[in-house]
mmCIF file of C-alpha atoms in Angstrom:
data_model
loop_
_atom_site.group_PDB
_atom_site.id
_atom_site.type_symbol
_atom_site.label_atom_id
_atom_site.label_comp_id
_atom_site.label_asym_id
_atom_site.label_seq_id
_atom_site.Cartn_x
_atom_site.Cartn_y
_atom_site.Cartn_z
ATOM 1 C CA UNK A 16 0.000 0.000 0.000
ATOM 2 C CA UNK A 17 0.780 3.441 -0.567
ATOM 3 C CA UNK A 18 1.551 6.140 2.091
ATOM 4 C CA UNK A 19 -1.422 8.590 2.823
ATOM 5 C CA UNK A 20 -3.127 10.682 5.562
ATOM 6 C CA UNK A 21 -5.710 8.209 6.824
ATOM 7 C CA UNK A 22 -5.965 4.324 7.030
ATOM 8 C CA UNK A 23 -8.867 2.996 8.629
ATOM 9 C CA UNK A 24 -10.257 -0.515 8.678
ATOM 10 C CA UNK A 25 -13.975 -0.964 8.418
ATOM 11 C CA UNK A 26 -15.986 -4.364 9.630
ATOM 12 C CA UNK A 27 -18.928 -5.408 7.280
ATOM 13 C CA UNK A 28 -22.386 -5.940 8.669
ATOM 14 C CA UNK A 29 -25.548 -7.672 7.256
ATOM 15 C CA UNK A 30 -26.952 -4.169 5.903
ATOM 16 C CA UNK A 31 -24.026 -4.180 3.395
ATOM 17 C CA UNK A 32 -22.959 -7.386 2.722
ATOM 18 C CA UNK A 33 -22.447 -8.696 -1.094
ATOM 19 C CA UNK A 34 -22.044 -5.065 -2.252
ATOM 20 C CA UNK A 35 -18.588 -4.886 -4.376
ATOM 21 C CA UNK A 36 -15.863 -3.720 -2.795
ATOM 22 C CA UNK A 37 -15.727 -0.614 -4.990
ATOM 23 C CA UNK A 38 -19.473 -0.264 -4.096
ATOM 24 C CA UNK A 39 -19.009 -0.391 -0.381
ATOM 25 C CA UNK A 40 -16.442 1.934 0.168
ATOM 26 C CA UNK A 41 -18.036 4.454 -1.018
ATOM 27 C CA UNK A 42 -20.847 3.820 0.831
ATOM 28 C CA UNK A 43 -18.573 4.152 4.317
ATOM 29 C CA UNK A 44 -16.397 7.007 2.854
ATOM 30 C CA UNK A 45 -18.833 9.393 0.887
ATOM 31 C CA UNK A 46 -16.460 9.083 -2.100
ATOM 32 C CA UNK A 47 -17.553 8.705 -5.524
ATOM 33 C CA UNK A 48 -17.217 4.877 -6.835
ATOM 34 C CA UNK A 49 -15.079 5.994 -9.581
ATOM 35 C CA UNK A 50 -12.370 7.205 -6.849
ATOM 36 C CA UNK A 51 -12.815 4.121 -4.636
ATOM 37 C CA UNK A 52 -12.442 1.718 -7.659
ATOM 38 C CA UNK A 53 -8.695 3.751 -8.124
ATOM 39 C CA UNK A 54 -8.016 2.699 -4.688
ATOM 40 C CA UNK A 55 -8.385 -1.220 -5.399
ATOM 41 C CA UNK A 56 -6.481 -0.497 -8.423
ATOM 42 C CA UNK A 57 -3.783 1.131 -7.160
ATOM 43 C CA UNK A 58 -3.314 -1.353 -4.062
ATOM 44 C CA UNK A 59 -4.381 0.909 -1.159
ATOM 45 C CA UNK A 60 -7.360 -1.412 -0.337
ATOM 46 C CA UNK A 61 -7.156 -4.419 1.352
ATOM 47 C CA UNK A 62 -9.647 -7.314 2.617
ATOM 48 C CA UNK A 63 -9.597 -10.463 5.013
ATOM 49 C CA UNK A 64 -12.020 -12.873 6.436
ATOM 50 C CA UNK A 65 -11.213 -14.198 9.690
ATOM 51 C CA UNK A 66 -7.404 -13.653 9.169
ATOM 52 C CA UNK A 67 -7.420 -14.736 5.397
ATOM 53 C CA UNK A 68 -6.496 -12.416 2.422
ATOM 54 C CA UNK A 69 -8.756 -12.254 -0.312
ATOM 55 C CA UNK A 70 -7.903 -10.313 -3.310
ATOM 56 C CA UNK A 71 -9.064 -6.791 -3.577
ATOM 57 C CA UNK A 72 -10.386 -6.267 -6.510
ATOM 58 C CA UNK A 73 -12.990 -3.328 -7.417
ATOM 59 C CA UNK A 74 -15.815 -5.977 -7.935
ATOM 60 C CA UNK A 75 -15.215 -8.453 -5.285
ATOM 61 C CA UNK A 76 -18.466 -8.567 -3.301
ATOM 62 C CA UNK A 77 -17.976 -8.429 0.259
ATOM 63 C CA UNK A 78 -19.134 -11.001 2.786
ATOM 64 C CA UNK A 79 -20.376 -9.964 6.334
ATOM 65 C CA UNK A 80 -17.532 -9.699 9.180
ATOM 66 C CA UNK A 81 -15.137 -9.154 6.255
ATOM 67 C CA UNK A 82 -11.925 -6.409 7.380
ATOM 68 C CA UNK A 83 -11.586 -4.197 4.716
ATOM 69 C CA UNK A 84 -8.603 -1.538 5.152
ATOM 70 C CA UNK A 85 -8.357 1.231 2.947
ATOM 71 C CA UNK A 86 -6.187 3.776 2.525
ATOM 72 C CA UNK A 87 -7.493 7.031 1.629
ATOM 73 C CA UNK A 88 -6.037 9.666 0.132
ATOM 74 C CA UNK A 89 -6.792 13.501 1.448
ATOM 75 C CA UNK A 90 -9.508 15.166 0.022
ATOM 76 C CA UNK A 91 -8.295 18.377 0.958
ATOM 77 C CA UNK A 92 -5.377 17.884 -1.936
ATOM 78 C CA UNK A 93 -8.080 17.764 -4.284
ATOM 79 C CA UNK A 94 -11.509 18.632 -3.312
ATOM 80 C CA UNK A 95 -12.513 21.800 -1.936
ATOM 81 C CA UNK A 96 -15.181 23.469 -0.548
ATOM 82 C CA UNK A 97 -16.538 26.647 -2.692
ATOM 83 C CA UNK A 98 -18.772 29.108 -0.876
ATOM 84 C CA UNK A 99 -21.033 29.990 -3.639
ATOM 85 C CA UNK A 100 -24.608 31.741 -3.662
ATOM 86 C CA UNK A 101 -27.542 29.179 -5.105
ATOM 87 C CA UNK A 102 -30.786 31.099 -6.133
ATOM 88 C CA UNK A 103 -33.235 28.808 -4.697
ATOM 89 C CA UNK A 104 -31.663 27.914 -1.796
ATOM 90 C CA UNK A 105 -33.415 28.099 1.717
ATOM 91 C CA UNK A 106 -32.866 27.572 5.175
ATOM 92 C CA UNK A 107 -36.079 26.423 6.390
ATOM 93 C CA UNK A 108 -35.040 26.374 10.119
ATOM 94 C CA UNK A 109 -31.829 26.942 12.274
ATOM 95 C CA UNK A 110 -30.713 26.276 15.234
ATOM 96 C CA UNK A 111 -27.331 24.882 17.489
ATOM 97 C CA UNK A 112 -27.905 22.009 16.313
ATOM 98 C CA UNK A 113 -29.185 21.662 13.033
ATOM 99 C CA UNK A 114 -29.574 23.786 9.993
ATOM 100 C CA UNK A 115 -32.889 22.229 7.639
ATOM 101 C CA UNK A 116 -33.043 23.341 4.240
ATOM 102 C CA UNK A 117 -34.696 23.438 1.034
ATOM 103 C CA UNK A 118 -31.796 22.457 -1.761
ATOM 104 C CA UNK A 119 -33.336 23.479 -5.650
ATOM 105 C CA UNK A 120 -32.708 21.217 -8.573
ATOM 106 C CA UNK A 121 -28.907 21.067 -9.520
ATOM 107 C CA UNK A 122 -27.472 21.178 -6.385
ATOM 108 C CA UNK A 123 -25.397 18.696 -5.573
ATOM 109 C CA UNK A 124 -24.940 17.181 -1.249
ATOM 110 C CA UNK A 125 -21.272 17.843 -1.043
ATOM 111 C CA UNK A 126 -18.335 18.271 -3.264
ATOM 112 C CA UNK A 127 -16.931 14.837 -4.979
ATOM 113 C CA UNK A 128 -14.788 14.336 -7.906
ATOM 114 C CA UNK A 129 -16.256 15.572 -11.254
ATOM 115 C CA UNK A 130 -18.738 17.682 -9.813
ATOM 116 C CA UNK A 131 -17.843 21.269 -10.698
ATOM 117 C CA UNK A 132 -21.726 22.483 -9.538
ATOM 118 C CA UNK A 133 -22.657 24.114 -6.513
ATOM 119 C CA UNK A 134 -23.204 21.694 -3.473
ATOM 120 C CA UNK A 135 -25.533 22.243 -0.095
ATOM 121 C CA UNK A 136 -22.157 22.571 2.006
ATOM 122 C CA UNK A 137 -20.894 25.324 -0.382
ATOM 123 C CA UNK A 138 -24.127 26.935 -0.027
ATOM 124 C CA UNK A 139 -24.061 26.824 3.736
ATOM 125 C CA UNK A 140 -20.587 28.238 3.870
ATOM 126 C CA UNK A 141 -21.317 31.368 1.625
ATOM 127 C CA UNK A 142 -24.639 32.287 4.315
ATOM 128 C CA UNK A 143 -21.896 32.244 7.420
ATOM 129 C CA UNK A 144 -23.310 28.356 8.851
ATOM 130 C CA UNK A 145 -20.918 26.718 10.901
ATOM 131 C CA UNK A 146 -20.591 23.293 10.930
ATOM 132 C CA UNK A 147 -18.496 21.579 13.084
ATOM 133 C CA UNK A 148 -18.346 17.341 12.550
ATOM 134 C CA UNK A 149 -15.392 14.922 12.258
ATOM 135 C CA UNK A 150 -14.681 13.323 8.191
ATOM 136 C CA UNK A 151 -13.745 14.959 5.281
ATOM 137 C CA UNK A 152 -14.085 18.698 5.326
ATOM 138 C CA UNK A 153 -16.075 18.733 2.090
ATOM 139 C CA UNK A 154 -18.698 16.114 3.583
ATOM 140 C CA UNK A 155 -18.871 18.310 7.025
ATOM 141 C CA UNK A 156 -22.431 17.804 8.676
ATOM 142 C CA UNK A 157 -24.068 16.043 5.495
ATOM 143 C CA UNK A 158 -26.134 13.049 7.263
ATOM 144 C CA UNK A 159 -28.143 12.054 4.134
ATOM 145 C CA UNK A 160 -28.394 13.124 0.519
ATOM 146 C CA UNK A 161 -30.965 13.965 -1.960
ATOM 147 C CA UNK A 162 -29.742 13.448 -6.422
ATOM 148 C CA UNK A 163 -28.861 16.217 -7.675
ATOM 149 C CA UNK A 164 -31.545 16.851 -9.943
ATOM 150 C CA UNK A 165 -33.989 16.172 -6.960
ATOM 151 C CA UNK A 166 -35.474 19.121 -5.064
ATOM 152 C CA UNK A 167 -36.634 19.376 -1.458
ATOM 153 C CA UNK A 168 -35.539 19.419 2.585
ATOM 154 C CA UNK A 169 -32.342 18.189 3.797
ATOM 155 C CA UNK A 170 -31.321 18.440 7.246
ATOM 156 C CA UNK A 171 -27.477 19.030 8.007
ATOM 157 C CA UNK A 172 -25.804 18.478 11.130
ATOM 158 C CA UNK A 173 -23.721 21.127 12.824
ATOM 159 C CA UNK A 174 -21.685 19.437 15.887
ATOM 160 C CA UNK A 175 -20.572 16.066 16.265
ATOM 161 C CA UNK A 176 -23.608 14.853 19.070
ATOM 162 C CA UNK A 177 -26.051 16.049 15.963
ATOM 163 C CA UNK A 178 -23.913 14.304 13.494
ATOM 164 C CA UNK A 179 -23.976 10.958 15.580
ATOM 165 C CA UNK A 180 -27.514 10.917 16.579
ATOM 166 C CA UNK A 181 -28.993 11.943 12.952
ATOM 167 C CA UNK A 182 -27.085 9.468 10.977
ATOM 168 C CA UNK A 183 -28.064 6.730 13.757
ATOM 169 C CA UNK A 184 -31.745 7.291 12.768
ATOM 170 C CA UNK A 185 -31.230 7.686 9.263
ATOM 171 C CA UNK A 186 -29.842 3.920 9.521
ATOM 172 C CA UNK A 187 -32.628 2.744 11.674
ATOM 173 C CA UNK A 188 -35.320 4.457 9.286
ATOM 174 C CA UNK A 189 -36.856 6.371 12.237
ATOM 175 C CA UNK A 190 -36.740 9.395 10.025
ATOM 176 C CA UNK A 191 -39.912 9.882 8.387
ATOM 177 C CA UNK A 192 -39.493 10.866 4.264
ATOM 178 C CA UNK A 193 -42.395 11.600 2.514
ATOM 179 C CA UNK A 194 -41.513 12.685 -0.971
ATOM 180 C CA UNK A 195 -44.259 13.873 -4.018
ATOM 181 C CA UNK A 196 -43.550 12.876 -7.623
ATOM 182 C CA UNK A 197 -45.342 13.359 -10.866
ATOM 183 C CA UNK A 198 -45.209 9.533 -12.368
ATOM 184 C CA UNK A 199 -46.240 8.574 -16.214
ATOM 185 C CA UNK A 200 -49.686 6.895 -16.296
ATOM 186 C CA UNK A 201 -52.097 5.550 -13.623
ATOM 187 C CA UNK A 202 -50.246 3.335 -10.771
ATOM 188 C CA UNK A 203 -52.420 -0.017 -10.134
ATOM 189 C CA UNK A 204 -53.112 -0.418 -7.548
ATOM 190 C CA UNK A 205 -53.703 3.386 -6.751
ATOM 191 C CA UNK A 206 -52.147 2.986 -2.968
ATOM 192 C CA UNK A 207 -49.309 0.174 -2.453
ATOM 193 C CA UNK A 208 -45.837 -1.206 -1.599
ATOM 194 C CA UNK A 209 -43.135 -1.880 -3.890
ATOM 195 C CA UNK A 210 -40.745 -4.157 -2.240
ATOM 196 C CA UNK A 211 -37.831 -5.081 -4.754
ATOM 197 C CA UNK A 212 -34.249 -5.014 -4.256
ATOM 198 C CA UNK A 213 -32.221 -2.145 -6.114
ATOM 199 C CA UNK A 214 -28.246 -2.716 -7.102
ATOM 200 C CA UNK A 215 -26.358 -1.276 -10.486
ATOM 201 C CA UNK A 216 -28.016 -1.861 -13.272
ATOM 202 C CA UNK A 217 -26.031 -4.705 -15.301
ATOM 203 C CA UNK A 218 -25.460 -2.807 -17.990
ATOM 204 C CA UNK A 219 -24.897 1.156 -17.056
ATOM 205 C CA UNK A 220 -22.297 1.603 -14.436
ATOM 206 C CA UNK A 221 -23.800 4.872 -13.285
ATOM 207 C CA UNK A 222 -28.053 3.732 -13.241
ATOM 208 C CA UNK A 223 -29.291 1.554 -10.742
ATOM 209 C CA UNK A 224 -31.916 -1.556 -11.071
ATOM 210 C CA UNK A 225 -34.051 -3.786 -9.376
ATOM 211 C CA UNK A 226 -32.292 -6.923 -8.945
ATOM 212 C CA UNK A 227 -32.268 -10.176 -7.560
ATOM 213 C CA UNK A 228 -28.883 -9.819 -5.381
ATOM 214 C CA UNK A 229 -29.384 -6.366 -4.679
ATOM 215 C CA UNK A 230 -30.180 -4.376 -1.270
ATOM 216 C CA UNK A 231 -33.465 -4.231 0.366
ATOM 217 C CA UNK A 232 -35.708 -1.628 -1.349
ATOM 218 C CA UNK A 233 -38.845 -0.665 0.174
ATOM 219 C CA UNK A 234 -41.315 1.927 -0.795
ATOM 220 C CA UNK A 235 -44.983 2.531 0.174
ATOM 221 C CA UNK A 236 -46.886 4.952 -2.314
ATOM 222 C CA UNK A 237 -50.276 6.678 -2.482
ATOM 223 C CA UNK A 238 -51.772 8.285 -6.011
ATOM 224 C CA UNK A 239 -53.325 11.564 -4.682
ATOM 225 C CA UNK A 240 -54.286 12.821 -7.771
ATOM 226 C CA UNK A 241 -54.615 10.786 -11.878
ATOM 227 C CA UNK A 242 -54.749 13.256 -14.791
ATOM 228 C CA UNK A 243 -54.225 10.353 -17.497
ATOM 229 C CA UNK A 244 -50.986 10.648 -18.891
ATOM 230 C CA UNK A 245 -49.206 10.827 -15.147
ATOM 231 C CA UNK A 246 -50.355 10.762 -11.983
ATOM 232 C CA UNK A 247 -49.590 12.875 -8.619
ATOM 233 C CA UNK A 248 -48.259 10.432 -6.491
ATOM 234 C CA UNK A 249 -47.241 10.428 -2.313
ATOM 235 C CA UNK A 250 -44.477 8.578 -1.698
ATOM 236 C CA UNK A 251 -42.893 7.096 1.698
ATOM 237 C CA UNK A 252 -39.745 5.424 2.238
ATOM 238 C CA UNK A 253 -39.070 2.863 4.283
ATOM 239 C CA UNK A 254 -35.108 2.352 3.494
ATOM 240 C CA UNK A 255 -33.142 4.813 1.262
ATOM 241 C CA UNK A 256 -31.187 3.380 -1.650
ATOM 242 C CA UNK A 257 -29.289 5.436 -4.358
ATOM 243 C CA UNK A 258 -31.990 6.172 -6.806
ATOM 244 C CA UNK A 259 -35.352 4.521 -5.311
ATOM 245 C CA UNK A 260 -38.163 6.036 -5.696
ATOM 246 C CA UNK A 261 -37.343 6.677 -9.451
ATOM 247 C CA UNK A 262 -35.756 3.002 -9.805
ATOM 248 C CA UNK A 263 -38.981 1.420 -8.517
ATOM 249 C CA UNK A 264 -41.391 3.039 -10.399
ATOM 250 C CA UNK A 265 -39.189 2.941 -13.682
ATOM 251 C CA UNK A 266 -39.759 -0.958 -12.817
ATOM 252 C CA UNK A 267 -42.957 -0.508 -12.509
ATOM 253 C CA UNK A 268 -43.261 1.232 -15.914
ATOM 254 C CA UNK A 269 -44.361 4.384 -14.805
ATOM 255 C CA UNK A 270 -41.044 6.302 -14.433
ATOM 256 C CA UNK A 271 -40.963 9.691 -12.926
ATOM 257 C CA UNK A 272 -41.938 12.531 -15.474
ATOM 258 C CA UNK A 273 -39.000 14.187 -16.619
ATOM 259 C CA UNK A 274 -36.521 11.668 -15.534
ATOM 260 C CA UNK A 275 -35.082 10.112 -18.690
ATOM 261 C CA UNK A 276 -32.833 8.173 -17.485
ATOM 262 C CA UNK A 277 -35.040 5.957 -16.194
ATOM 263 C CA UNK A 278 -37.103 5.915 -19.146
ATOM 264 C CA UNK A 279 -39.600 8.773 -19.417
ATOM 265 C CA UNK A 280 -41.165 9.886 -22.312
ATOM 266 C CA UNK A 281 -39.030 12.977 -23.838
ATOM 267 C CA UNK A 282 -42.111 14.646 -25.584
ATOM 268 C CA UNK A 283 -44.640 14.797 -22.414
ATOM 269 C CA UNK A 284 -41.160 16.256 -19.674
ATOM 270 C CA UNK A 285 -40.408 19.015 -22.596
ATOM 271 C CA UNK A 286 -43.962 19.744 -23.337
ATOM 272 C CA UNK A 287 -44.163 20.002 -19.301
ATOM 273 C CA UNK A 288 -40.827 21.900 -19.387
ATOM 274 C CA UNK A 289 -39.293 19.132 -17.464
ATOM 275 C CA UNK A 290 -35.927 19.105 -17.792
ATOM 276 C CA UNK A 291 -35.175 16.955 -14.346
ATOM 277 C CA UNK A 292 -37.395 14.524 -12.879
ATOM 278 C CA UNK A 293 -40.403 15.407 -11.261
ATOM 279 C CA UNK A 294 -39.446 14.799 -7.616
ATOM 280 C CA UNK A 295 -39.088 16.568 -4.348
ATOM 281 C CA UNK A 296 -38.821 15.878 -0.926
ATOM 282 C CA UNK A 297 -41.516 16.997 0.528
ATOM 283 C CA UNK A 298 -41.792 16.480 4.312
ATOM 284 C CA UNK A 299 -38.785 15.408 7.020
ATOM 285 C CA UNK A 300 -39.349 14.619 10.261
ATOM 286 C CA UNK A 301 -36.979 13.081 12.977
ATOM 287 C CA UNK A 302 -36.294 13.680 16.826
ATOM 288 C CA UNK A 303 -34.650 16.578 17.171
ATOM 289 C CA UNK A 304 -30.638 15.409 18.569
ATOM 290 C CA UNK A 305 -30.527 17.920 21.020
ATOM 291 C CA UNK A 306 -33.920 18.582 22.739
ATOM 292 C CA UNK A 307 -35.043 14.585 21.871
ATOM 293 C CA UNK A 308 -38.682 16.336 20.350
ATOM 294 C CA UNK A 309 -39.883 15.158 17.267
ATOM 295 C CA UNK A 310 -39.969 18.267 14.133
ATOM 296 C CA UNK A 311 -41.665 17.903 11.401
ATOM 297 C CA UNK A 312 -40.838 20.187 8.347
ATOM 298 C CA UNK A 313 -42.408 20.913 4.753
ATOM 299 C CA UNK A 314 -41.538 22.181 1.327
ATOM 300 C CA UNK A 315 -43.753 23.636 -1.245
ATOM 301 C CA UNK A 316 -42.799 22.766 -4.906
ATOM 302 C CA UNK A 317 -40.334 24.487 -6.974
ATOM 303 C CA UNK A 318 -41.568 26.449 -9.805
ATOM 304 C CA UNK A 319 -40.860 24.271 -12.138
ATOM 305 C CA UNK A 320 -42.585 21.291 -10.472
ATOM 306 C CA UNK A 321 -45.800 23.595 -9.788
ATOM 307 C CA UNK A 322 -46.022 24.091 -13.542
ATOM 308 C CA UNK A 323 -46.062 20.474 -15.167
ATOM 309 C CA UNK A 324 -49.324 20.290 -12.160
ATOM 310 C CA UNK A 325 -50.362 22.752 -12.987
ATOM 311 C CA UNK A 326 -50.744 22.246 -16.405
ATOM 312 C CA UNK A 327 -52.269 19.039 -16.507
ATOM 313 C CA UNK A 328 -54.946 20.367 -13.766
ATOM 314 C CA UNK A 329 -55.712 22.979 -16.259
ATOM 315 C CA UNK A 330 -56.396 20.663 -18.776
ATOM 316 C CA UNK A 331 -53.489 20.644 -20.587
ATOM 317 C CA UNK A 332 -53.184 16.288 -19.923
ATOM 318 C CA UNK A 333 -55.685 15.657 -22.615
ATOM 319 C CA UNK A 334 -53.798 17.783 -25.248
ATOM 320 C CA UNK A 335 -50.244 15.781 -24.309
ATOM 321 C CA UNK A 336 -51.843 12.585 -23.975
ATOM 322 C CA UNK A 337 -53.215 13.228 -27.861
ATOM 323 C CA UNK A 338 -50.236 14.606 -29.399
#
C-alpha cells in the first residue's frame, strides 16, 4: 500500500454485505465509486475474512464480518469546498444544532470528484453556517443526501452529538421521508408497496436496477391525484437506496416525469418543461438530537414542479396525452 493521511479498517455488517468492494467503500467514505475503484487499483485497499487475504479487486463482493482496510487519500489535496450563492436555496429552520433546508434542482450534497456544480455545504458556507463534525471537510455535517436533480428538505448536522444521533436514525429508518412525484400513467393499484431489491443496473455503471442480489428496497406509495398521462403520487420510504423512488417506479413502468434516465417519455417532460425529474422531498421529520422532540418540516414545490401540475390540472393532460 501506498503512504497517505488516513488508514482505517472498516468491519462489514448484514446491511451491506455482497455489495462490491468498490461499491461499499463508497458507501462508508462518501467518495464517488469511480475514486474508490482507483483505490483497489492502485493497491491501497485491502480485505480479510477471519485472518485470510482475499484479493481486492474493485468488484469483489464483500461477505459480512469481512476487514476491509483502505487507505485514503486527502480530500483536501483535491476537493474543496466553494462558498457559492444558489438562487433557490433556503434555510427552512436553524438552530445549534441543526440547519434544515430546502436544496433546488442542480445542487449537488457535497463536493466529490467531477462535480464542478454548486453543493448544499458550499451553499451553507457562503450564508456564514458553521458546521463543526469529524470526516472529510467537504462532507462536514451532510447526514443524508438527496440526487442532484432532486429538489426538497435536507437536514445538516452542525456538531458532532447532531452528526452521531442523525445518521443513527437515518440507519434505523426512524426518520420519516415523505416525498411527491409526478409519475407517467395511472399506478395499479392506486395505494401500495413496492418491495424489490435495487443494485447497479447490469449494464450502465452509473443507473441503478431492481435486482435479484441487490439491497433491500422498500417503498410505500399513495396516487393523490390521476390526470391520465401521469399521476400525482405520495411517496414514503421505508429504506433509502441510491436512486429509489425513481428506480422502482421505472420498474414498474411508470417512471418519474421528466426523468429520462429511467425511461420517461421525452415529448410529455419538454412539453411540461421538465428538464429533471419530477421529484421533491416533501416532508422530514426526525427527533430533534438535542432537545429529543420530534420536528416535522415541509416544502412547497419548486416552480418548475408547480407548472407540469399545474398544467395538466388545467387541462393541458388531454392535449399531451393526444399529441
Amino acid at each position: 500500500m501506498k503512504d497517505t493521511n488516513d488508514v482505517t479498517t472498516w468491519t462489514v455488517d448484514a446491511d451491506h454485505s455482497a455489495l462490491r468492494l468498490d461499491a461499499y467503500l463508497a458507501e462508508v467514505t462518501g467518495r464517488s465509486r469511480s475514486a474508490t475503484s482507483q483505490w483497489c487499483a492502485e493497491d491501497r485497499v485491502s480485505v480479510e475474512v477471519a485472518g485470510k487475504p482475499l484479493k481486492p479487486t474493485k468488484s469483489l463482493k464483500v461477505p459480512v464480518g469481512a476487514q476491509v482496510t483502505a487507505e485514503v487519500p486527502d480530500p483536501d489535496a483535491k476537493i474543496r469546498v466553494v462558498p457559492e450563492t444558489v438562487d433557490g436555496f433556503d434555510i427552512v429552520h436553524e438552530d445549534d444544532d441543526i440547519v434544515v433546508v430546502n436544496k433546488p434542482a442542480g445542487v449537488a450534497a457535497h463536493p466529490s470528484p467531477g462535480w464542478h456544480g454548486p453543493t448544499v455545504v458550499g451553499a451553507l458556507t457562503a450564508v456564514g453556517v458553521a458546521i463543526s463534525t469529524s470526516g472529510a471537510a467537504e462532507r462536514q455535517g451532510i447526514v443524508h443526501r438527496l440526487d442532484v436533480g432532486t429538489s426538497g428538505l435536507m437536514v445538516v448536522a452542525k456538531n458532532e452529538h447532531s452528526y452521531s444521533v442523525l445518521k443513527k436514525a437515518f440507519k434505523e429508518r426512524t426518520v420519516t421521508k415523505v416525498y411527491h412525484a409526478l409519475v407517467q400513467g395511472i399506478p395499479d393499484p392506486l395505494r401500495g408497496t413496492i418491495d424489490a431489491p435495487i443494485g447497479r443496473h447490469p449494464g450502465h455503471e452509473w443507473r441503478f436496477a431492481v435486482v435479484e442480489d441487490g439491497r433491500e428496497a422498500i417503498t410505500h406509495y399513495e396516487v393523490l391525484e390521476a390526470f391520465g398521462p401521469a399521476s400525482l403520487v405520495e411517496v414514503h420510504l421505508e429504506t433509502g437506496r441510491t436512486h429509489q423512488i425513481r428506480v422502482h417506479f421505472s420498474a414498474l413502468h411508470h417512471p418519474c416525469c421528466g426523468d429520462l434516465t429511467y425511461g420517461a417519455d421525452p415529448a410529455l417532460s419538454a412539453r411540461w418543461g421538465l428538464t429533471r425529474q419530477w421529484l421533491h422531498a416533501h416532508r422530514l421529520g426526525f427527533e430533534h438530537p438535542g432537545t429529543g422532540q420530534v420536528v416535522e418540516f415541509t416544502s412547497e414545490y419548486s416552480p418548475d414542479l408547480s407548472f407540469a401540475v399545474d398544467a395538466m390540472r388545467n387541462g393541458d393532460a388531454l392535449t399531451a396525452s393526444s399529441t
